mmCIF file with all atom_site columns, N, CA and C in Angstrom:
data_model
loop_
_atom_site.group_PDB
_atom_site.id
_atom_site.type_symbol
_atom_site.label_atom_id
_atom_site.label_alt_id
_atom_site.label_comp_id
_atom_site.label_asym_id
_atom_site.label_entity_id
_atom_site.label_seq_id
_atom_site.pdbx_PDB_ins_code
_atom_site.Cartn_x
_atom_site.Cartn_y
_atom_site.Cartn_z
_atom_site.occupancy
_atom_site.B_iso_or_equiv
_atom_site.pdbx_formal_charge
_atom_site.auth_seq_id
_atom_site.auth_comp_id
_atom_site.auth_asym_id
_atom_site.auth_atom_id
_atom_site.pdbx_PDB_model_num
ATOM 1   N N  . UNK M 1 1  ? -65.647 49.264 73.907 1.00 94.00 ? 1  UNK M N  1
ATOM 2   C CA . UNK M 1 1  ? -66.875 49.348 74.659 1.00 94.00 ? 1  UNK M CA 1
ATOM 3   C C  . UNK M 1 1  ? -66.537 49.388 76.138 1.00 94.00 ? 1  UNK M C  1
ATOM 4   N N  . UNK M 1 2  ? -67.293 50.199 76.886 1.00 96.00 ? 2  UNK M N  1
ATOM 5   C CA . UNK M 1 2  ? -67.096 50.301 78.328 1.00 96.00 ? 2  UNK M CA 1
ATOM 6   C C  . UNK M 1 2  ? -68.431 50.140 79.041 1.00 96.00 ? 2  UNK M C  1
ATOM 7   N N  . UNK M 1 3  ? -68.352 49.523 80.212 1.00 94.00 ? 3  UNK M N  1
ATOM 8   C CA . UNK M 1 3  ? -69.536 49.339 81.049 1.00 94.00 ? 3  UNK M CA 1
ATOM 9   C C  . UNK M 1 3  ? -69.244 49.962 82.399 1.00 94.00 ? 3  UNK M C  1
ATOM 10  N N  . UNK M 1 4  ? -70.079 50.909 82.801 1.00 95.00 ? 4  UNK M N  1
ATOM 11  C CA . UNK M 1 4  ? -69.942 51.558 84.096 1.00 95.00 ? 4  UNK M CA 1
ATOM 12  C C  . UNK M 1 4  ? -71.094 51.114 84.975 1.00 95.00 ? 4  UNK M C  1
ATOM 13  N N  . UNK M 1 5  ? -70.767 50.491 86.112 1.00 90.00 ? 5  UNK M N  1
ATOM 14  C CA . UNK M 1 5  ? -71.806 50.072 87.065 1.00 90.00 ? 5  UNK M CA 1
ATOM 15  C C  . UNK M 1 5  ? -71.920 51.144 88.128 1.00 90.00 ? 5  UNK M C  1
ATOM 16  N N  . UNK M 1 6  ? -73.067 51.776 88.192 1.00 88.00 ? 6  UNK M N  1
ATOM 17  C CA . UNK M 1 6  ? -73.351 52.818 89.166 1.00 88.00 ? 6  UNK M CA 1
ATOM 18  C C  . UNK M 1 6  ? -74.252 52.242 90.248 1.00 88.00 ? 6  UNK M C  1
ATOM 19  N N  . UNK M 1 7  ? -74.361 52.920 91.391 1.00 88.00 ? 7  UNK M N  1
ATOM 20  C CA . UNK M 1 7  ? -75.226 52.411 92.465 1.00 88.00 ? 7  UNK M CA 1
ATOM 21  C C  . UNK M 1 7  ? -76.688 52.242 92.041 1.00 88.00 ? 7  UNK M C  1
ATOM 22  N N  . UNK M 1 8  ? -77.148 53.091 91.120 1.00 87.00 ? 8  UNK M N  1
ATOM 23  C CA . UNK M 1 8  ? -78.563 53.036 90.736 1.00 87.00 ? 8  UNK M CA 1
ATOM 24  C C  . UNK M 1 8  ? -78.779 52.690 89.265 1.00 87.00 ? 8  UNK M C  1
ATOM 25  N N  . UNK M 1 9  ? -77.761 52.144 88.602 1.00 88.00 ? 9  UNK M N  1
ATOM 26  C CA . UNK M 1 9  ? -77.942 51.791 87.203 1.00 88.00 ? 9  UNK M CA 1
ATOM 27  C C  . UNK M 1 9  ? -76.648 51.378 86.534 1.00 88.00 ? 9  UNK M C  1
ATOM 28  N N  . UNK M 1 10 ? -76.726 51.223 85.229 1.00 91.00 ? 10 UNK M N  1
ATOM 29  C CA . UNK M 1 10 ? -75.583 50.796 84.424 1.00 91.00 ? 10 UNK M CA 1
ATOM 30  C C  . UNK M 1 10 ? -75.514 51.688 83.194 1.00 91.00 ? 10 UNK M C  1
ATOM 31  N N  . UNK M 1 11 ? -74.294 52.102 82.829 1.00 95.00 ? 11 UNK M N  1
ATOM 32  C CA . UNK M 1 11 ? -74.094 52.913 81.633 1.00 95.00 ? 11 UNK M CA 1
ATOM 33  C C  . UNK M 1 11 ? -73.228 52.111 80.673 1.00 95.00 ? 11 UNK M C  1
ATOM 34  N N  . UNK M 1 12 ? -73.723 51.926 79.466 1.00 96.00 ? 12 UNK M N  1
ATOM 35  C CA . UNK M 1 12 ? -72.977 51.227 78.421 1.00 96.00 ? 12 UNK M CA 1
ATOM 36  C C  . UNK M 1 12 ? -72.553 52.251 77.379 1.00 96.00 ? 12 UNK M C  1
ATOM 37  N N  . UNK M 1 13 ? -71.271 52.258 77.021 1.00 97.00 ? 13 UNK M N  1
ATOM 38  C CA . UNK M 1 13 ? -70.797 53.156 75.979 1.00 97.00 ? 13 UNK M CA 1
ATOM 39  C C  . UNK M 1 13 ? -70.112 52.325 74.902 1.00 97.00 ? 13 UNK M C  1
ATOM 40  N N  . UNK M 1 14 ? -70.263 52.751 73.682 1.00 97.00 ? 14 UNK M N  1
ATOM 41  C CA . UNK M 1 14 ? -69.650 52.042 72.566 1.00 97.00 ? 14 UNK M CA 1
ATOM 42  C C  . UNK M 1 14 ? -70.537 52.144 71.343 1.00 97.00 ? 14 UNK M C  1
ATOM 43  N N  . UNK M 1 15 ? -70.224 51.359 70.365 1.00 98.00 ? 15 UNK M N  1
ATOM 44  C CA . UNK M 1 15 ? -71.023 51.344 69.138 1.00 98.00 ? 15 UNK M CA 1
ATOM 45  C C  . UNK M 1 15 ? -72.325 50.593 69.396 1.00 98.00 ? 15 UNK M C  1
ATOM 46  N N  . UNK M 1 16 ? -73.344 50.950 68.644 1.00 97.00 ? 16 UNK M N  1
ATOM 47  C CA . UNK M 1 16 ? -74.679 50.378 68.861 1.00 97.00 ? 16 UNK M CA 1
ATOM 48  C C  . UNK M 1 16 ? -74.665 48.855 68.778 1.00 97.00 ? 16 UNK M C  1
ATOM 49  N N  . UNK M 1 17 ? -73.948 48.301 67.801 1.00 98.00 ? 17 UNK M N  1
ATOM 50  C CA . UNK M 1 17 ? -73.925 46.841 67.656 1.00 98.00 ? 17 UNK M CA 1
ATOM 51  C C  . UNK M 1 17 ? -73.227 46.174 68.834 1.00 98.00 ? 17 UNK M C  1
ATOM 52  N N  . UNK M 1 18 ? -72.223 46.851 69.427 1.00 97.00 ? 18 UNK M N  1
ATOM 53  C CA . UNK M 1 18 ? -71.533 46.296 70.595 1.00 97.00 ? 18 UNK M CA 1
ATOM 54  C C  . UNK M 1 18 ? -72.465 46.251 71.802 1.00 97.00 ? 18 UNK M C  1
ATOM 55  N N  . UNK M 1 19 ? -73.223 47.331 71.977 1.00 95.00 ? 19 UNK M N  1
ATOM 56  C CA . UNK M 1 19 ? -74.148 47.420 73.110 1.00 95.00 ? 19 UNK M CA 1
ATOM 57  C C  . UNK M 1 19 ? -75.244 46.370 72.972 1.00 95.00 ? 19 UNK M C  1
ATOM 58  N N  . UNK M 1 20 ? -75.803 46.231 71.770 1.00 95.00 ? 20 UNK M N  1
ATOM 59  C CA . UNK M 1 20 ? -76.840 45.216 71.543 1.00 95.00 ? 20 UNK M CA 1
ATOM 60  C C  . UNK M 1 20 ? -76.313 43.815 71.843 1.00 95.00 ? 20 UNK M C  1
ATOM 61  N N  . UNK M 1 21 ? -75.102 43.528 71.387 1.00 95.00 ? 21 UNK M N  1
ATOM 62  C CA . UNK M 1 21 ? -74.507 42.206 71.616 1.00 95.00 ? 21 UNK M CA 1
ATOM 63  C C  . UNK M 1 21 ? -74.274 41.969 73.106 1.00 95.00 ? 21 UNK M C  1
ATOM 64  N N  . UNK M 1 22 ? -73.806 42.986 73.813 1.00 93.00 ? 22 UNK M N  1
ATOM 65  C CA . UNK M 1 22 ? -73.543 42.849 75.248 1.00 93.00 ? 22 UNK M CA 1
ATOM 66  C C  . UNK M 1 22 ? -74.840 42.664 76.018 1.00 93.00 ? 22 UNK M C  1
ATOM 67  N N  . UNK M 1 23 ? -75.890 43.387 75.637 1.00 91.00 ? 23 UNK M N  1
ATOM 68  C CA . UNK M 1 23 ? -77.185 43.227 76.303 1.00 91.00 ? 23 UNK M CA 1
ATOM 69  C C  . UNK M 1 23 ? -77.739 41.823 76.077 1.00 91.00 ? 23 UNK M C  1
ATOM 70  N N  . UNK M 1 24 ? -77.555 41.297 74.868 1.00 93.00 ? 24 UNK M N  1
ATOM 71  C CA . UNK M 1 24 ? -77.985 39.927 74.573 1.00 93.00 ? 24 UNK M CA 1
ATOM 72  C C  . UNK M 1 24 ? -77.226 38.935 75.448 1.00 93.00 ? 24 UNK M C  1
ATOM 73  N N  . UNK M 1 25 ? -75.924 39.163 75.570 1.00 93.00 ? 25 UNK M N  1
ATOM 74  C CA . UNK M 1 25 ? -75.070 38.288 76.377 1.00 93.00 ? 25 UNK M CA 1
ATOM 75  C C  . UNK M 1 25 ? -75.509 38.304 77.844 1.00 93.00 ? 25 UNK M C  1
ATOM 76  N N  . UNK M 1 26 ? -75.708 39.497 78.394 1.00 90.00 ? 26 UNK M N  1
ATOM 77  C CA . UNK M 1 26 ? -76.125 39.609 79.790 1.00 90.00 ? 26 UNK M CA 1
ATOM 78  C C  . UNK M 1 26 ? -77.570 39.167 79.978 1.00 90.00 ? 26 UNK M C  1
ATOM 79  N N  . UNK M 1 27 ? -78.367 39.234 78.939 1.00 90.00 ? 27 UNK M N  1
ATOM 80  C CA . UNK M 1 27 ? -79.750 38.777 79.014 1.00 90.00 ? 27 UNK M CA 1
ATOM 81  C C  . UNK M 1 27 ? -79.862 37.283 79.269 1.00 90.00 ? 27 UNK M C  1
ATOM 82  N N  . UNK M 1 28 ? -78.834 36.545 78.902 1.00 92.00 ? 28 UNK M N  1
ATOM 83  C CA . UNK M 1 28 ? -78.823 35.102 79.159 1.00 92.00 ? 28 UNK M CA 1
ATOM 84  C C  . UNK M 1 28 ? -78.558 34.807 80.631 1.00 92.00 ? 28 UNK M C  1
ATOM 85  N N  . UNK M 1 29 ? -77.814 35.702 81.288 1.00 91.00 ? 29 UNK M N  1
ATOM 86  C CA . UNK M 1 29 ? -77.451 35.507 82.695 1.00 91.00 ? 29 UNK M CA 1
ATOM 87  C C  . UNK M 1 29 ? -78.459 36.134 83.640 1.00 91.00 ? 29 UNK M C  1
ATOM 88  N N  . UNK M 1 30 ? -78.849 37.375 83.331 1.00 90.00 ? 30 UNK M N  1
ATOM 89  C CA . UNK M 1 30 ? -79.748 38.127 84.203 1.00 90.00 ? 30 UNK M CA 1
ATOM 90  C C  . UNK M 1 30 ? -81.075 38.349 83.504 1.00 90.00 ? 30 UNK M C  1
ATOM 91  N N  . UNK M 1 31 ? -82.154 38.116 84.233 1.00 90.00 ? 31 UNK M N  1
ATOM 92  C CA . UNK M 1 31 ? -83.487 38.281 83.654 1.00 90.00 ? 31 UNK M CA 1
ATOM 93  C C  . UNK M 1 31 ? -83.863 39.755 83.530 1.00 90.00 ? 31 UNK M C  1
ATOM 94  N N  . UNK M 1 32 ? -83.448 40.571 84.507 1.00 87.00 ? 32 UNK M N  1
ATOM 95  C CA . UNK M 1 32 ? -83.760 42.002 84.486 1.00 87.00 ? 32 UNK M CA 1
ATOM 96  C C  . UNK M 1 32 ? -82.502 42.820 84.777 1.00 87.00 ? 32 UNK M C  1
ATOM 97  N N  . UNK M 1 33 ? -82.567 44.098 84.468 1.00 82.00 ? 33 UNK M N  1
ATOM 98  C CA . UNK M 1 33 ? -81.463 45.009 84.771 1.00 82.00 ? 33 UNK M CA 1
ATOM 99  C C  . UNK M 1 33 ? -81.284 45.123 86.280 1.00 82.00 ? 33 UNK M C  1
ATOM 100 N N  . UNK M 1 34 ? -82.387 45.080 87.009 1.00 84.00 ? 34 UNK M N  1
ATOM 101 C CA . UNK M 1 34 ? -82.342 45.156 88.474 1.00 84.00 ? 34 UNK M CA 1
ATOM 102 C C  . UNK M 1 34 ? -81.464 44.042 89.048 1.00 84.00 ? 34 UNK M C  1
ATOM 103 N N  . UNK M 1 35 ? -81.615 42.835 88.519 1.00 87.00 ? 35 UNK M N  1
ATOM 104 C CA . UNK M 1 35 ? -80.788 41.707 88.962 1.00 87.00 ? 35 UNK M CA 1
ATOM 105 C C  . UNK M 1 35 ? -79.313 41.969 88.656 1.00 87.00 ? 35 UNK M C  1
ATOM 106 N N  . UNK M 1 36 ? -79.053 42.551 87.497 1.00 84.00 ? 36 UNK M N  1
ATOM 107 C CA . UNK M 1 36 ? -77.688 42.845 87.069 1.00 84.00 ? 36 UNK M CA 1
ATOM 108 C C  . UNK M 1 36 ? -77.055 43.862 88.016 1.00 84.00 ? 36 UNK M C  1
ATOM 109 N N  . UNK M 1 37 ? -77.802 44.881 88.388 1.00 83.00 ? 37 UNK M N  1
ATOM 110 C CA . UNK M 1 37 ? -77.297 45.918 89.288 1.00 83.00 ? 37 UNK M CA 1
ATOM 111 C C  . UNK M 1 37 ? -76.994 45.337 90.665 1.00 83.00 ? 37 UNK M C  1
ATOM 112 N N  . UNK M 1 38 ? -77.865 44.467 91.148 1.00 83.00 ? 38 UNK M N  1
ATOM 113 C CA . UNK M 1 38 ? -77.710 43.894 92.491 1.00 83.00 ? 38 UNK M CA 1
ATOM 114 C C  . UNK M 1 38 ? -76.551 42.917 92.595 1.00 83.00 ? 38 UNK M C  1
ATOM 115 N N  . UNK M 1 39 ? -76.182 42.300 91.480 1.00 79.00 ? 39 UNK M N  1
ATOM 116 C CA . UNK M 1 39 ? -75.125 41.279 91.543 1.00 79.00 ? 39 UNK M CA 1
ATOM 117 C C  . UNK M 1 39 ? -73.743 41.879 91.709 1.00 79.00 ? 39 UNK M C  1
#
């Protein structure tokens, strides 16, 4: 799985279950994607 942080967003590549798990993990830290991008 790879995560690319772009100036205006985030691109997640990998298997669907990996992406879901990673989003769940980051959901505990960041409330919104906007917060994730800014950090």
